[in-house]
JSON list of C-alpha atoms in Angstrom, two decimals:
[
{"chain": "A", "resi": 1, "resn": "MET", "atom": "CA", "xyz": [-4.98, 11.25, -8.37]},
{"chain": "A", "resi": 2, "resn": "GLU", "atom": "CA", "xyz": [-7.79, 13.72, -9.11]},
{"chain": "A", "resi": 3, "resn": "LEU", "atom": "CA", "xyz": [-8.17, 16.44, -6.48]},
{"chain": "A", "resi": 4, "resn": "ASP", "atom": "CA", "xyz": [-11.67, 15.15, -5.69]},
{"chain": "A", "resi": 5, "resn": "ALA", "atom": "CA", "xyz": [-10.15, 11.75, -4.91]},
{"chain": "A", "resi": 6, "resn": "TYR", "atom": "CA", "xyz": [-8.05, 13.27, -2.13]},
{"chain": "A", "resi": 7, "resn": "ARG", "atom": "CA", "xyz": [-11.12, 14.97, -0.65]},
{"chain": "A", "resi": 8, "resn": "GLN", "atom": "CA", "xyz": [-13.00, 11.67, -0.85]},
{"chain": "A", "resi": 9, "resn": "MET", "atom": "CA", "xyz": [-10.08, 9.87, 0.81]},
{"chain": "A", "resi": 10, "resn": "ALA", "atom": "CA", "xyz": [-9.96, 12.37, 3.65]},
{"chain": "A", "resi": 11, "resn": "ALA", "atom": "CA", "xyz": [-13.70, 12.02, 4.22]},
{"chain": "A", "resi": 12, "resn": "THR", "atom": "CA", "xyz": [-13.78, 8.22, 4.24]},
{"chain": "A", "resi": 13, "resn": "GLU", "atom": "CA", "xyz": [-10.39, 6.75, 5.22]},
{"chain": "A", "resi": 14, "resn": "ASP", "atom": "CA", "xyz": [-11.19, 6.57, 8.93]},
{"chain": "A", "resi": 15, "resn": "GLU", "atom": "CA", "xyz": [-14.31, 4.47, 8.41]},
{"chain": "A", "resi": 16, "resn": "HIS", "atom": "CA", "xyz": [-14.45, 2.96, 4.91]},
{"chain": "A", "resi": 17, "resn": "TRP", "atom": "CA", "xyz": [-13.97, -0.82, 5.07]},
{"chain": "A", "resi": 18, "resn": "TRP", "atom": "CA", "xyz": [-11.20, -0.84, 2.46]},
{"chain": "A", "resi": 19, "resn": "PHE", "atom": "CA", "xyz": [-8.96, 1.72, 4.18]},
{"chain": "A", "resi": 20, "resn": "CYS", "atom": "CA", "xyz": [-9.63, 0.20, 7.60]},
{"chain": "A", "resi": 21, "resn": "GLY", "atom": "CA", "xyz": [-8.96, -3.34, 6.42]},
{"chain": "A", "resi": 22, "resn": "ARG", "atom": "CA", "xyz": [-5.74, -2.43, 4.64]},
{"chain": "A", "resi": 23, "resn": "ARG", "atom": "CA", "xyz": [-4.56, -0.54, 7.73]},
{"chain": "A", "resi": 24, "resn": "ALA", "atom": "CA", "xyz": [-5.38, -3.50, 10.01]},
{"chain": "A", "resi": 25, "resn": "ILE", "atom": "CA", "xyz": [-3.43, -5.92, 7.83]},
{"chain": "A", "resi": 26, "resn": "ALA", "atom": "CA", "xyz": [-0.45, -3.57, 7.59]},
{"chain": "A", "resi": 27, "resn": "GLU", "atom": "CA", "xyz": [-0.42, -3.10, 11.35]},
{"chain": "A", "resi": 28, "resn": "ALA", "atom": "CA", "xyz": [-0.46, -6.85, 11.93]},
{"chain": "A", "resi": 29, "resn": "VAL", "atom": "CA", "xyz": [2.40, -7.37, 9.50]},
{"chain": "A", "resi": 30, "resn": "ILE", "atom": "CA", "xyz": [4.52, -4.59, 11.01]},
{"chain": "A", "resi": 31, "resn": "ARG", "atom": "CA", "xyz": [4.04, -6.06, 14.50]},
{"chain": "A", "resi": 32, "resn": "HIS", "atom": "CA", "xyz": [5.81, -9.19, 13.26]},
{"chain": "A", "resi": 33, "resn": "LEU", "atom": "CA", "xyz": [8.87, -7.35, 11.95]},
{"chain": "A", "resi": 34, "resn": "ASP", "atom": "CA", "xyz": [10.72, -6.94, 15.27]},
{"chain": "A", "resi": 35, "resn": "LEU", "atom": "CA", "xyz": [11.65, -3.35, 14.44]},
{"chain": "A", "resi": 36, "resn": "PRO", "atom": "CA", "xyz": [14.25, -1.69, 16.64]},
{"chain": "A", "resi": 37, "resn": "ALA", "atom": "CA", "xyz": [13.14, 0.53, 19.49]},
{"chain": "A", "resi": 38, "resn": "LYS", "atom": "CA", "xyz": [12.55, 4.08, 18.27]},
{"chain": "A", "resi": 39, "resn": "ALA", "atom": "CA", "xyz": [12.53, 2.89, 14.67]},
{"chain": "A", "resi": 40, "resn": "ARG", "atom": "CA", "xyz": [12.65, 5.54, 11.97]},
{"chain": "A", "resi": 41, "resn": "ILE", "atom": "CA", "xyz": [9.68, 5.03, 9.66]},
{"chain": "A", "resi": 42, "resn": "VAL", "atom": "CA", "xyz": [8.92, 6.86, 6.42]},
{"chain": "A", "resi": 43, "resn": "GLU", "atom": "CA", "xyz": [5.59, 6.69, 4.63]},
{"chain": "A", "resi": 44, "resn": "ILE", "atom": "CA", "xyz": [5.94, 7.72, 1.00]},
{"chain": "A", "resi": 45, "resn": "GLY", "atom": "CA", "xyz": [2.68, 8.76, -0.62]},
{"chain": "A", "resi": 46, "resn": "ALA", "atom": "CA", "xyz": [1.08, 9.40, 2.76]},
{"chain": "A", "resi": 47, "resn": "GLY", "atom": "CA", "xyz": [-2.03, 10.92, 1.19]},
{"chain": "A", "resi": 48, "resn": "THR", "atom": "CA", "xyz": [-4.30, 12.65, 3.67]},
{"chain": "A", "resi": 49, "resn": "GLY", "atom": "CA", "xyz": [-2.69, 11.08, 6.73]},
{"chain": "A", "resi": 50, "resn": "GLY", "atom": "CA", "xyz": [-4.91, 8.12, 7.54]},
{"chain": "A", "resi": 51, "resn": "ASN", "atom": "CA", "xyz": [-2.04, 5.77, 8.40]},
{"chain": "A", "resi": 52, "resn": "ILE", "atom": "CA", "xyz": [0.04, 8.05, 10.60]},
{"chain": "A", "resi": 53, "resn": "ALA", "atom": "CA", "xyz": [-1.51, 7.20, 13.98]},
{"chain": "A", "resi": 54, "resn": "MET", "atom": "CA", "xyz": [-1.10, 3.48, 13.26]},
{"chain": "A", "resi": 55, "resn": "LEU", "atom": "CA", "xyz": [2.52, 3.84, 12.18]},
{"chain": "A", "resi": 56, "resn": "GLU", "atom": "CA", "xyz": [3.44, 5.99, 15.19]},
{"chain": "A", "resi": 57, "resn": "GLN", "atom": "CA", "xyz": [2.91, 2.97, 17.43]},
{"chain": "A", "resi": 58, "resn": "PHE", "atom": "CA", "xyz": [6.15, 1.58, 15.98]},
{"chain": "A", "resi": 59, "resn": "GLY", "atom": "CA", "xyz": [8.49, 4.57, 15.87]},
{"chain": "A", "resi": 60, "resn": "ALA", "atom": "CA", "xyz": [9.09, 8.12, 14.67]},
{"chain": "A", "resi": 61, "resn": "VAL", "atom": "CA", "xyz": [7.24, 8.71, 11.41]},
{"chain": "A", "resi": 62, "resn": "THR", "atom": "CA", "xyz": [8.17, 10.99, 8.52]},
{"chain": "A", "resi": 63, "resn": "ALA", "atom": "CA", "xyz": [5.32, 11.47, 6.04]},
{"chain": "A", "resi": 64, "resn": "VAL", "atom": "CA", "xyz": [6.05, 12.39, 2.41]},
{"chain": "A", "resi": 65, "resn": "GLU", "atom": "CA", "xyz": [3.34, 13.33, -0.08]},
{"chain": "A", "resi": 66, "resn": "MET", "atom": "CA", "xyz": [3.42, 14.79, -3.60]},
{"chain": "A", "resi": 67, "resn": "SER", "atom": "CA", "xyz": [0.04, 16.55, -3.67]},
{"chain": "A", "resi": 68, "resn": "ASP", "atom": "CA", "xyz": [-0.19, 20.05, -2.21]},
{"chain": "A", "resi": 69, "resn": "LEU", "atom": "CA", "xyz": [-3.88, 19.53, -1.45]},
{"chain": "A", "resi": 70, "resn": "ALA", "atom": "CA", "xyz": [-3.30, 16.19, 0.27]},
{"chain": "A", "resi": 71, "resn": "ARG", "atom": "CA", "xyz": [-0.56, 17.69, 2.46]},
{"chain": "A", "resi": 72, "resn": "GLU", "atom": "CA", "xyz": [-2.85, 20.59, 3.41]},
{"chain": "A", "resi": 73, "resn": "ILE", "atom": "CA", "xyz": [-5.69, 18.23, 4.35]},
{"chain": "A", "resi": 74, "resn": "ALA", "atom": "CA", "xyz": [-3.32, 15.90, 6.20]},
{"chain": "A", "resi": 75, "resn": "GLY", "atom": "CA", "xyz": [-1.89, 18.77, 8.20]},
{"chain": "A", "resi": 76, "resn": "GLU", "atom": "CA", "xyz": [-5.36, 19.84, 9.27]},
{"chain": "A", "resi": 77, "resn": "LYS", "atom": "CA", "xyz": [-6.29, 16.27, 10.22]},
{"chain": "A", "resi": 78, "resn": "THR", "atom": "CA", "xyz": [-3.13, 15.26, 12.05]},
{"chain": "A", "resi": 79, "resn": "GLY", "atom": "CA", "xyz": [-1.65, 18.55, 13.28]},
{"chain": "A", "resi": 80, "resn": "ARG", "atom": "CA", "xyz": [1.76, 17.68, 11.87]},
{"chain": "A", "resi": 81, "resn": "ASP", "atom": "CA", "xyz": [3.87, 18.61, 8.87]},
{"chain": "A", "resi": 82, "resn": "PHE", "atom": "CA", "xyz": [3.97, 16.46, 5.75]},
{"chain": "A", "resi": 83, "resn": "LEU", "atom": "CA", "xyz": [7.02, 16.80, 3.51]},
{"chain": "A", "resi": 84, "resn": "ALA", "atom": "CA", "xyz": [6.72, 17.47, -0.21]},
{"chain": "A", "resi": 85, "resn": "GLY", "atom": "CA", "xyz": [8.32, 14.86, -2.43]},
{"chain": "A", "resi": 86, "resn": "HIS", "atom": "CA", "xyz": [7.80, 12.35, -5.19]},
{"chain": "A", "resi": 87, "resn": "LEU", "atom": "CA", "xyz": [9.38, 9.20, -6.53]},
{"chain": "A", "resi": 88, "resn": "PRO", "atom": "CA", "xyz": [11.85, 8.32, -7.82]},
{"chain": "A", "resi": 89, "resn": "ASP", "atom": "CA", "xyz": [14.21, 11.26, -7.40]},
{"chain": "A", "resi": 90, "resn": "ASN", "atom": "CA", "xyz": [12.73, 13.79, -4.98]},
{"chain": "A", "resi": 91, "resn": "ILE", "atom": "CA", "xyz": [12.25, 12.20, -1.58]},
{"chain": "A", "resi": 92, "resn": "PRO", "atom": "CA", "xyz": [13.68, 14.37, 1.24]},
{"chain": "A", "resi": 93, "resn": "VAL", "atom": "CA", "xyz": [15.11, 11.45, 3.22]},
{"chain": "A", "resi": 94, "resn": "ALA", "atom": "CA", "xyz": [18.80, 10.94, 3.99]},
{"chain": "A", "resi": 95, "resn": "PRO", "atom": "CA", "xyz": [20.57, 7.85, 2.62]},
{"chain": "A", "resi": 96, "resn": "GLN", "atom": "CA", "xyz": [20.73, 4.81, 4.92]},
{"chain": "A", "resi": 97, "resn": "SER", "atom": "CA", "xyz": [18.56, 6.47, 7.56]},
{"chain": "A", "resi": 98, "resn": "CYS", "atom": "CA", "xyz": [15.34, 4.39, 7.64]},
{"chain": "A", "resi": 99, "resn": "ASP", "atom": "CA", "xyz": [14.35, 1.21, 9.43]},
{"chain": "A", "resi": 100, "resn": "LEU", "atom": "CA", "xyz": [11.02, 0.89, 7.60]},
{"chain": "A", "resi": 101, "resn": "ILE", "atom": "CA", "xyz": [9.59, 2.51, 4.47]},
{"chain": "A", "resi": 102, "resn": "CYS", "atom": "CA", "xyz": [5.88, 2.16, 3.72]},
{"chain": "A", "resi": 103, "resn": "LEU", "atom": "CA", "xyz": [4.14, 2.58, 0.37]},
{"chain": "A", "resi": 104, "resn": "PHE", "atom": "CA", "xyz": [0.44, 1.84, 0.59]},
{"chain": "A", "resi": 105, "resn": "ASP", "atom": "CA", "xyz": [-1.01, 1.76, -2.92]},
{"chain": "A", "resi": 106, "resn": "VAL", "atom": "CA", "xyz": [1.58, 4.18, -4.28]},
{"chain": "A", "resi": 107, "resn": "LEU", "atom": "CA", "xyz": [3.84, 2.32, -6.72]},
{"chain": "A", "resi": 108, "resn": "GLU", "atom": "CA", "xyz": [1.06, 1.82, -9.27]},
{"chain": "A", "resi": 109, "resn": "HIS", "atom": "CA", "xyz": [0.86, 5.63, -9.64]},
{"chain": "A", "resi": 110, "resn": "VAL", "atom": "CA", "xyz": [4.54, 5.99, -10.53]},
{"chain": "A", "resi": 111, "resn": "ALA", "atom": "CA", "xyz": [5.75, 5.67, -14.12]},
{"chain": "A", "resi": 112, "resn": "GLU", "atom": "CA", "xyz": [9.28, 4.71, -13.07]},
{"chain": "A", "resi": 113, "resn": "ASP", "atom": "CA", "xyz": [8.53, 1.94, -10.62]},
{"chain": "A", "resi": 114, "resn": "GLU", "atom": "CA", "xyz": [11.90, 0.16, -11.03]},
{"chain": "A", "resi": 115, "resn": "ALA", "atom": "CA", "xyz": [13.86, 3.37, -10.45]},
{"chain": "A", "resi": 116, "resn": "SER", "atom": "CA", "xyz": [11.65, 4.17, -7.47]},
{"chain": "A", "resi": 117, "resn": "LEU", "atom": "CA", "xyz": [12.41, 0.88, -5.75]},
{"chain": "A", "resi": 118, "resn": "ALA", "atom": "CA", "xyz": [16.12, 1.39, -6.38]},
{"chain": "A", "resi": 119, "resn": "ALA", "atom": "CA", "xyz": [15.89, 4.87, -4.85]},
{"chain": "A", "resi": 120, "resn": "ILE", "atom": "CA", "xyz": [14.06, 3.51, -1.80]},
{"chain": "A", "resi": 121, "resn": "ARG", "atom": "CA", "xyz": [16.81, 0.97, -1.25]},
{"chain": "A", "resi": 122, "resn": "GLN", "atom": "CA", "xyz": [19.32, 3.81, -0.87]},
{"chain": "A", "resi": 123, "resn": "MET", "atom": "CA", "xyz": [17.26, 5.32, 1.96]},
{"chain": "A", "resi": 124, "resn": "LEU", "atom": "CA", "xyz": [17.26, 2.16, 4.07]},
{"chain": "A", "resi": 125, "resn": "LYS", "atom": "CA", "xyz": [19.72, 1.13, 6.73]},
{"chain": "A", "resi": 126, "resn": "PRO", "atom": "CA", "xyz": [21.30, -2.30, 6.16]},
{"chain": "A", "resi": 127, "resn": "GLY", "atom": "CA", "xyz": [18.59, -4.77, 7.04]},
{"chain": "A", "resi": 128, "resn": "GLY", "atom": "CA", "xyz": [15.90, -2.09, 6.69]},
{"chain": "A", "resi": 129, "resn": "ARG", "atom": "CA", "xyz": [12.47, -3.17, 5.49]},
{"chain": "A", "resi": 130, "resn": "VAL", "atom": "CA", "xyz": [9.83, -2.05, 3.02]},
{"chain": "A", "resi": 131, "resn": "ILE", "atom": "CA", "xyz": [6.14, -2.85, 3.21]},
{"chain": "A", "resi": 132, "resn": "LEU", "atom": "CA", "xyz": [4.04, -1.99, 0.19]},
{"chain": "A", "resi": 133, "resn": "THR", "atom": "CA", "xyz": [0.63, -2.74, -1.27]},
{"chain": "A", "resi": 134, "resn": "VAL", "atom": "CA", "xyz": [-0.44, -2.50, -4.90]},
{"chain": "A", "resi": 135, "resn": "PRO", "atom": "CA", "xyz": [-3.56, -3.45, -6.88]},
{"chain": "A", "resi": 136, "resn": "ALA", "atom": "CA", "xyz": [-3.38, -6.92, -8.44]},
{"chain": "A", "resi": 137, "resn": "HIS", "atom": "CA", "xyz": [-4.33, -8.38, -11.84]},
{"chain": "A", "resi": 138, "resn": "GLN", "atom": "CA", "xyz": [-4.13, -6.24, -14.95]},
{"chain": "A", "resi": 139, "resn": "TRP", "atom": "CA", "xyz": [-7.27, -8.00, -16.21]},
{"chain": "A", "resi": 140, "resn": "LEU", "atom": "CA", "xyz": [-9.19, -6.20, -13.45]},
{"chain": "A", "resi": 141, "resn": "TRP", "atom": "CA", "xyz": [-8.34, -2.84, -15.07]},
{"chain": "A", "resi": 142, "resn": "SER", "atom": "CA", "xyz": [-11.42, -0.59, -15.13]},
{"chain": "A", "resi": 143, "resn": "ALA", "atom": "CA", "xyz": [-12.66, 2.98, -14.75]},
{"chain": "A", "resi": 144, "resn": "HIS", "atom": "CA", "xyz": [-11.64, 2.67, -11.10]},
{"chain": "A", "resi": 145, "resn": "ASP", "atom": "CA", "xyz": [-7.97, 2.56, -12.16]},
{"chain": "A", "resi": 146, "resn": "VAL", "atom": "CA", "xyz": [-8.37, 5.33, -14.70]},
{"chain": "A", "resi": 147, "resn": "GLY", "atom": "CA", "xyz": [-10.04, 7.60, -12.15]},
{"chain": "A", "resi": 148, "resn": "LEU", "atom": "CA", "xyz": [-7.23, 7.01, -9.65]},
{"chain": "A", "resi": 149, "resn": "HIS", "atom": "CA", "xyz": [-4.53, 7.60, -12.29]},
{"chain": "A", "resi": 150, "resn": "HIS", "atom": "CA", "xyz": [-3.02, 4.13, -12.00]},
{"chain": "A", "resi": 151, "resn": "MET", "atom": "CA", "xyz": [-0.22, 3.28, -14.41]},
{"chain": "A", "resi": 152, "resn": "ARG", "atom": "CA", "xyz": [-0.67, -0.47, -14.01]},
{"chain": "A", "resi": 153, "resn": "ARG", "atom": "CA", "xyz": [-1.93, -3.31, -11.85]},
{"chain": "A", "resi": 154, "resn": "TYR", "atom": "CA", "xyz": [0.60, -5.95, -10.81]},
{"chain": "A", "resi": 155, "resn": "SER", "atom": "CA", "xyz": [0.81, -9.68, -11.18]},
{"chain": "A", "resi": 156, "resn": "ARG", "atom": "CA", "xyz": [2.61, -11.55, -8.41]},
{"chain": "A", "resi": 157, "resn": "ASN", "atom": "CA", "xyz": [5.47, -12.38, -10.79]},
{"chain": "A", "resi": 158, "resn": "LEU", "atom": "CA", "xyz": [5.84, -8.81, -12.04]},
{"chain": "A", "resi": 159, "resn": "LEU", "atom": "CA", "xyz": [6.00, -7.40, -8.51]},
{"chain": "A", "resi": 160, "resn": "ARG", "atom": "CA", "xyz": [8.53, -10.04, -7.45]},
{"chain": "A", "resi": 161, "resn": "GLU", "atom": "CA", "xyz": [10.65, -9.22, -10.52]},
{"chain": "A", "resi": 162, "resn": "ARG", "atom": "CA", "xyz": [10.61, -5.48, -9.82]},
{"chain": "A", "resi": 163, "resn": "ILE", "atom": "CA", "xyz": [11.58, -5.98, -6.16]},
{"chain": "A", "resi": 164, "resn": "GLU", "atom": "CA", "xyz": [14.37, -8.45, -6.80]},
{"chain": "A", "resi": 165, "resn": "LYS", "atom": "CA", "xyz": [15.85, -6.39, -9.66]},
{"chain": "A", "resi": 166, "resn": "ALA", "atom": "CA", "xyz": [16.16, -3.50, -7.20]},
{"chain": "A", "resi": 167, "resn": "GLY", "atom": "CA", "xyz": [18.37, -5.72, -5.02]},
{"chain": "A", "resi": 168, "resn": "PHE", "atom": "CA", "xyz": [15.96, -6.63, -2.24]},
{"chain": "A", "resi": 169, "resn": "THR", "atom": "CA", "xyz": [15.25, -9.94, -0.53]},
{"chain": "A", "resi": 170, "resn": "ILE", "atom": "CA", "xyz": [11.55, -10.75, -0.25]},
{"chain": "A", "resi": 171, "resn": "ASP", "atom": "CA", "xyz": [10.19, -11.94, 3.09]},
{"chain": "A", "resi": 172, "resn": "ARG", "atom": "CA", "xyz": [6.48, -11.99, 2.28]},
{"chain": "A", "resi": 173, "resn": "LEU", "atom": "CA", "xyz": [4.56, -11.71, -0.97]},
{"chain": "A", "resi": 174, "resn": "SER", "atom": "CA", "xyz": [0.85, -12.31, -0.59]},
{"chain": "A", "resi": 175, "resn": "TYR", "atom": "CA", "xyz": [-2.44, -11.41, -2.13]},
{"chain": "A", "resi": 176, "resn": "THR", "atom": "CA", "xyz": [-4.89, -9.60, 0.14]},
{"chain": "A", "resi": 177, "resn": "ASN", "atom": "CA", "xyz": [-8.63, -8.93, 0.07]},
{"chain": "A", "resi": 178, "resn": "ALA", "atom": "CA", "xyz": [-9.28, -12.55, -0.86]},
{"chain": "A", "resi": 179, "resn": "ALA", "atom": "CA", "xyz": [-12.73, -13.12, 0.64]},
{"chain": "A", "resi": 180, "resn": "LEU", "atom": "CA", "xyz": [-14.17, -10.11, -1.17]},
{"chain": "A", "resi": 181, "resn": "PHE", "atom": "CA", "xyz": [-12.44, -10.96, -4.45]},
{"chain": "A", "resi": 182, "resn": "PRO", "atom": "CA", "xyz": [-15.65, -12.11, -6.23]},
{"chain": "A", "resi": 183, "resn": "ALA", "atom": "CA", "xyz": [-17.43, -8.89, -5.25]},
{"chain": "A", "resi": 184, "resn": "ALA", "atom": "CA", "xyz": [-14.51, -6.81, -6.54]},
{"chain": "A", "resi": 185, "resn": "VAL", "atom": "CA", "xyz": [-14.52, -8.67, -9.86]},
{"chain": "A", "resi": 186, "resn": "LEU", "atom": "CA", "xyz": [-18.25, -8.04, -10.19]},
{"chain": "A", "resi": 187, "resn": "ALA", "atom": "CA", "xyz": [-17.82, -4.34, -9.41]},
{"chain": "A", "resi": 188, "resn": "ARG", "atom": "CA", "xyz": [-15.13, -4.00, -12.09]},
{"chain": "A", "resi": 189, "resn": "LEU", "atom": "CA", "xyz": [-17.34, -5.76, -14.63]},
{"chain": "A", "resi": 190, "resn": "VAL", "atom": "CA", "xyz": [-20.18, -3.39, -13.78]},
{"chain": "A", "resi": 191, "resn": "ASP", "atom": "CA", "xyz": [-17.85, -0.43, -14.36]},
{"chain": "A", "resi": 192, "resn": "ARG", "atom": "CA", "xyz": [-16.89, -1.80, -17.76]},
{"chain": "A", "resi": 193, "resn": "LEU", "atom": "CA", "xyz": [-20.45, -2.49, -18.88]},
{"chain": "A", "resi": 194, "resn": "ARG", "atom": "CA", "xyz": [-22.19, 0.62, -17.56]},
{"chain": "A", "resi": 195, "resn": "LYS", "atom": "CA", "xyz": [-19.28, 3.07, -17.89]},
{"chain": "A", "resi": 196, "resn": "PRO", "atom": "CA", "xyz": [-20.56, 5.19, -14.97]},
{"chain": "A", "resi": 197, "resn": "ALA", "atom": "CA", "xyz": [-19.40, 8.75, -14.33]},
{"chain": "A", "resi": 198, "resn": "ARG", "atom": "CA", "xyz": [-18.15, 7.55, -10.93]},
{"chain": "A", "resi": 199, "resn": "PRO", "atom": "CA", "xyz": [-16.70, 4.03, -10.66]},
{"chain": "A", "resi": 200, "resn": "ALA", "atom": "CA", "xyz": [-18.14, 1.55, -8.18]},
{"chain": "A", "resi": 201, "resn": "GLY", "atom": "CA", "xyz": [-16.59, 1.33, -4.72]},
{"chain": "A", "resi": 202, "resn": "HIS", "atom": "CA", "xyz": [-15.83, 4.96, -3.86]},
{"chain": "A", "resi": 203, "resn": "ALA", "atom": "CA", "xyz": [-18.65, 5.73, -1.44]},
{"chain": "A", "resi": 204, "resn": "THR", "atom": "CA", "xyz": [-18.81, 4.22, 2.03]},
{"chain": "A", "resi": 205, "resn": "PRO", "atom": "CA", "xyz": [-21.54, 1.52, 2.08]},
{"chain": "A", "resi": 206, "resn": "PRO", "atom": "CA", "xyz": [-24.39, 1.58, 4.61]},
{"chain": "A", "resi": 207, "resn": "LYS", "atom": "CA", "xyz": [-23.09, 1.03, 8.15]},
{"chain": "A", "resi": 208, "resn": "PRO", "atom": "CA", "xyz": [-24.04, -2.66, 8.54]},
{"chain": "A", "resi": 209, "resn": "VAL", "atom": "CA", "xyz": [-22.55, -3.56, 5.17]},
{"chain": "A", "resi": 210, "resn": "ASN", "atom": "CA", "xyz": [-19.45, -1.47, 5.81]},
{"chain": "A", "resi": 211, "resn": "ALA", "atom": "CA", "xyz": [-18.95, -3.08, 9.22]},
{"chain": "A", "resi": 212, "resn": "ALA", "atom": "CA", "xyz": [-19.28, -6.59, 7.79]},
{"chain": "A", "resi": 213, "resn": "MET", "atom": "CA", "xyz": [-16.85, -5.92, 4.93]},
{"chain": "A", "resi": 214, "resn": "LYS", "atom": "CA", "xyz": [-14.40, -4.27, 7.31]},
{"chain": "A", "resi": 215, "resn": "ALA", "atom": "CA", "xyz": [-14.48, -7.31, 9.62]},
{"chain": "A", "resi": 216, "resn": "VAL", "atom": "CA", "xyz": [-13.94, -9.73, 6.73]},
{"chain": "A", "resi": 217, "resn": "PHE", "atom": "CA", "xyz": [-11.06, -7.78, 5.21]},
{"chain": "A", "resi": 218, "resn": "SER", "atom": "CA", "xyz": [-9.39, -6.97, 8.54]},
{"chain": "A", "resi": 219, "resn": "ALA", "atom": "CA", "xyz": [-9.46, -10.66, 9.52]},
{"chain": "A", "resi": 220, "resn": "GLU", "atom": "CA", "xyz": [-6.69, -11.26, 6.99]},
{"chain": "A", "resi": 221, "resn": "GLY", "atom": "CA", "xyz": [-4.40, -9.55, 9.48]},
{"chain": "A", "resi": 222, "resn": "ARG", "atom": "CA", "xyz": [-4.42, -12.86, 11.37]},
{"chain": "A", "resi": 223, "resn": "ILE", "atom": "CA", "xyz": [-3.23, -14.75, 8.28]},
{"chain": "A", "resi": 224, "resn": "VAL", "atom": "CA", "xyz": [-0.93, -12.62, 6.13]},
{"chain": "A", "resi": 225, "resn": "PRO", "atom": "CA", "xyz": [1.90, -12.16, 8.69]},
{"chain": "A", "resi": 226, "resn": "ASN", "atom": "CA", "xyz": [2.38, -15.93, 8.73]},
{"chain": "A", "resi": 227, "resn": "ALA", "atom": "CA", "xyz": [1.11, -17.26, 5.39]},
{"chain": "A", "resi": 228, "resn": "SER", "atom": "CA", "xyz": [0.55, -16.04, 1.85]},
{"chain": "A", "resi": 229, "resn": "LEU", "atom": "CA", "xyz": [-2.94, -15.93, 0.39]},
{"chain": "A", "resi": 230, "resn": "PRO", "atom": "CA", "xyz": [-3.20, -17.45, -3.11]},
{"chain": "A", "resi": 231, "resn": "PHE", "atom": "CA", "xyz": [-5.56, -14.87, -4.64]},
{"chain": "A", "resi": 232, "resn": "GLY", "atom": "CA", "xyz": [-7.03, -11.46, -3.94]},
{"chain": "A", "resi": 233, "resn": "VAL", "atom": "CA", "xyz": [-7.68, -7.96, -5.22]},
{"chain": "A", "resi": 234, "resn": "SER", "atom": "CA", "xyz": [-4.35, -6.54, -3.98]},
{"chain": "A", "resi": 235, "resn": "LEU", "atom": "CA", "xyz": [-0.78, -7.66, -3.35]},
{"chain": "A", "resi": 236, "resn": "LEU", "atom": "CA", "xyz": [1.24, -7.02, -0.20]},
{"chain": "A", "resi": 237, "resn": "ALA", "atom": "CA", "xyz": [5.02, -7.38, -0.10]},
{"chain": "A", "resi": 238, "resn": "VAL", "atom": "CA", "xyz": [7.56, -7.14, 2.70]},
{"chain": "A", "resi": 239, "resn": "PHE", "atom": "CA", "xyz": [11.19, -7.03, 1.64]},
{"chain": "A", "resi": 240, "resn": "ARG", "atom": "CA", "xyz": [14.56, -6.01, 3.04]},
{"chain": "A", "resi": 241, "resn": "LYS", "atom": "CA", "xyz": [17.85, -4.50, 1.97]},
{"chain": "A", "resi": 242, "resn": "ASP", "atom": "CA", "xyz": [21.05, -6.39, 1.26]},
{"chain": "A", "resi": 243, "resn": "GLY", "atom": "CA", "xyz": [19.78, -9.86, 2.18]},
{"chain": "A", "resi": 244, "resn": "ALA", "atom": "CA", "xyz": [20.39, -9.13, 5.88]},
{"chain": "A", "resi": 245, "resn": "VAL", "atom": "CA", "xyz": [19.50, -11.93, 8.27]},
{"chain": "A", "resi": 246, "resn": "ASP", "atom": "CA", "xyz": [15.85, -11.62, 9.27]},
{"chain": "A", "resi": 247, "resn": "THR", "atom": "CA", "xyz": [15.16, -12.53, 12.88]},
{"chain": "A", "resi": 248, "resn": "GLY", "atom": "CA", "xyz": [11.46, -11.78, 12.64]},
{"chain": "A", "resi": 249, "resn": "ARG", "atom": "CA", "xyz": [8.61, -14.21, 12.02]},
{"chain": "A", "resi": 250, "resn": "LEU", "atom": "CA", "xyz": [8.12, -13.31, 8.36]},
{"chain": "A", "resi": 251, "resn": "ASP", "atom": "CA", "xyz": [11.01, -15.30, 6.89]},
{"chain": "A", "resi": 252, "resn": "GLU", "atom": "CA", "xyz": [9.90, -17.09, 3.80]},
{"chain": "A", "resi": 253, "resn": "LYS", "atom": "CA", "xyz": [11.91, -18.59, 0.98]},
{"chain": "A", "resi": 254, "resn": "LEU", "atom": "CA", "xyz": [9.69, -17.95, -2.02]},
{"chain": "A", "resi": 255, "resn": "ALA", "atom": "CA", "xyz": [9.49, -20.41, -4.85]},
{"chain": "A", "resi": 256, "resn": "ALA", "atom": "CA", "xyz": [10.99, -19.16, -8.08]}
]
């Protein structure tokens, strides 16, 4: 991402409806995973540290981030060290050492997404899980994606294909941000028509609007752990290594 994007992230991720909603959904999903006590959790692409406090509820967290600036900001915010690393071949995590690996809107930034998923699989213990989010629908491509240095947006079928080719078993594959989908489509169309210097959606809206959007998006945390949404702006996937038996509540045999 652009350096300004990291500064913007650091300034808004604790209050902006999108970051808060995504974090609330991820937290709800993780609560349903029945992770072991003292689980070892790794967040790859941890950015400026906005998810660390949430993840630390579930175990010991290792944060990995490529950007020097993001790691510096994250260290100032959280008071902890963030490790330097990037996918697919430079993640400082021992093989078969992780119970959960998190990638929140990371894979779309990586050219070698298939190789990255294969590398992540090597870091997991047998039965270890991955939770990731990515932007959905290539037809929504706009200046927003260009500004954030996205390589692609994913269809549900493409993401499923990438995950299964890497040898994982999928437990949950759902769209998210469904209720606000029409607004997101409109914002992307505005970006295309007006070609603004700064794409729509970066700034935090006025407090009442932000609070309402946060409540709507976060409410999906009551749905996604148990059912898959049929449409949305993003995709969320939960998958596990080696087809190990899943005793959690997320078991789902997905249709081909």
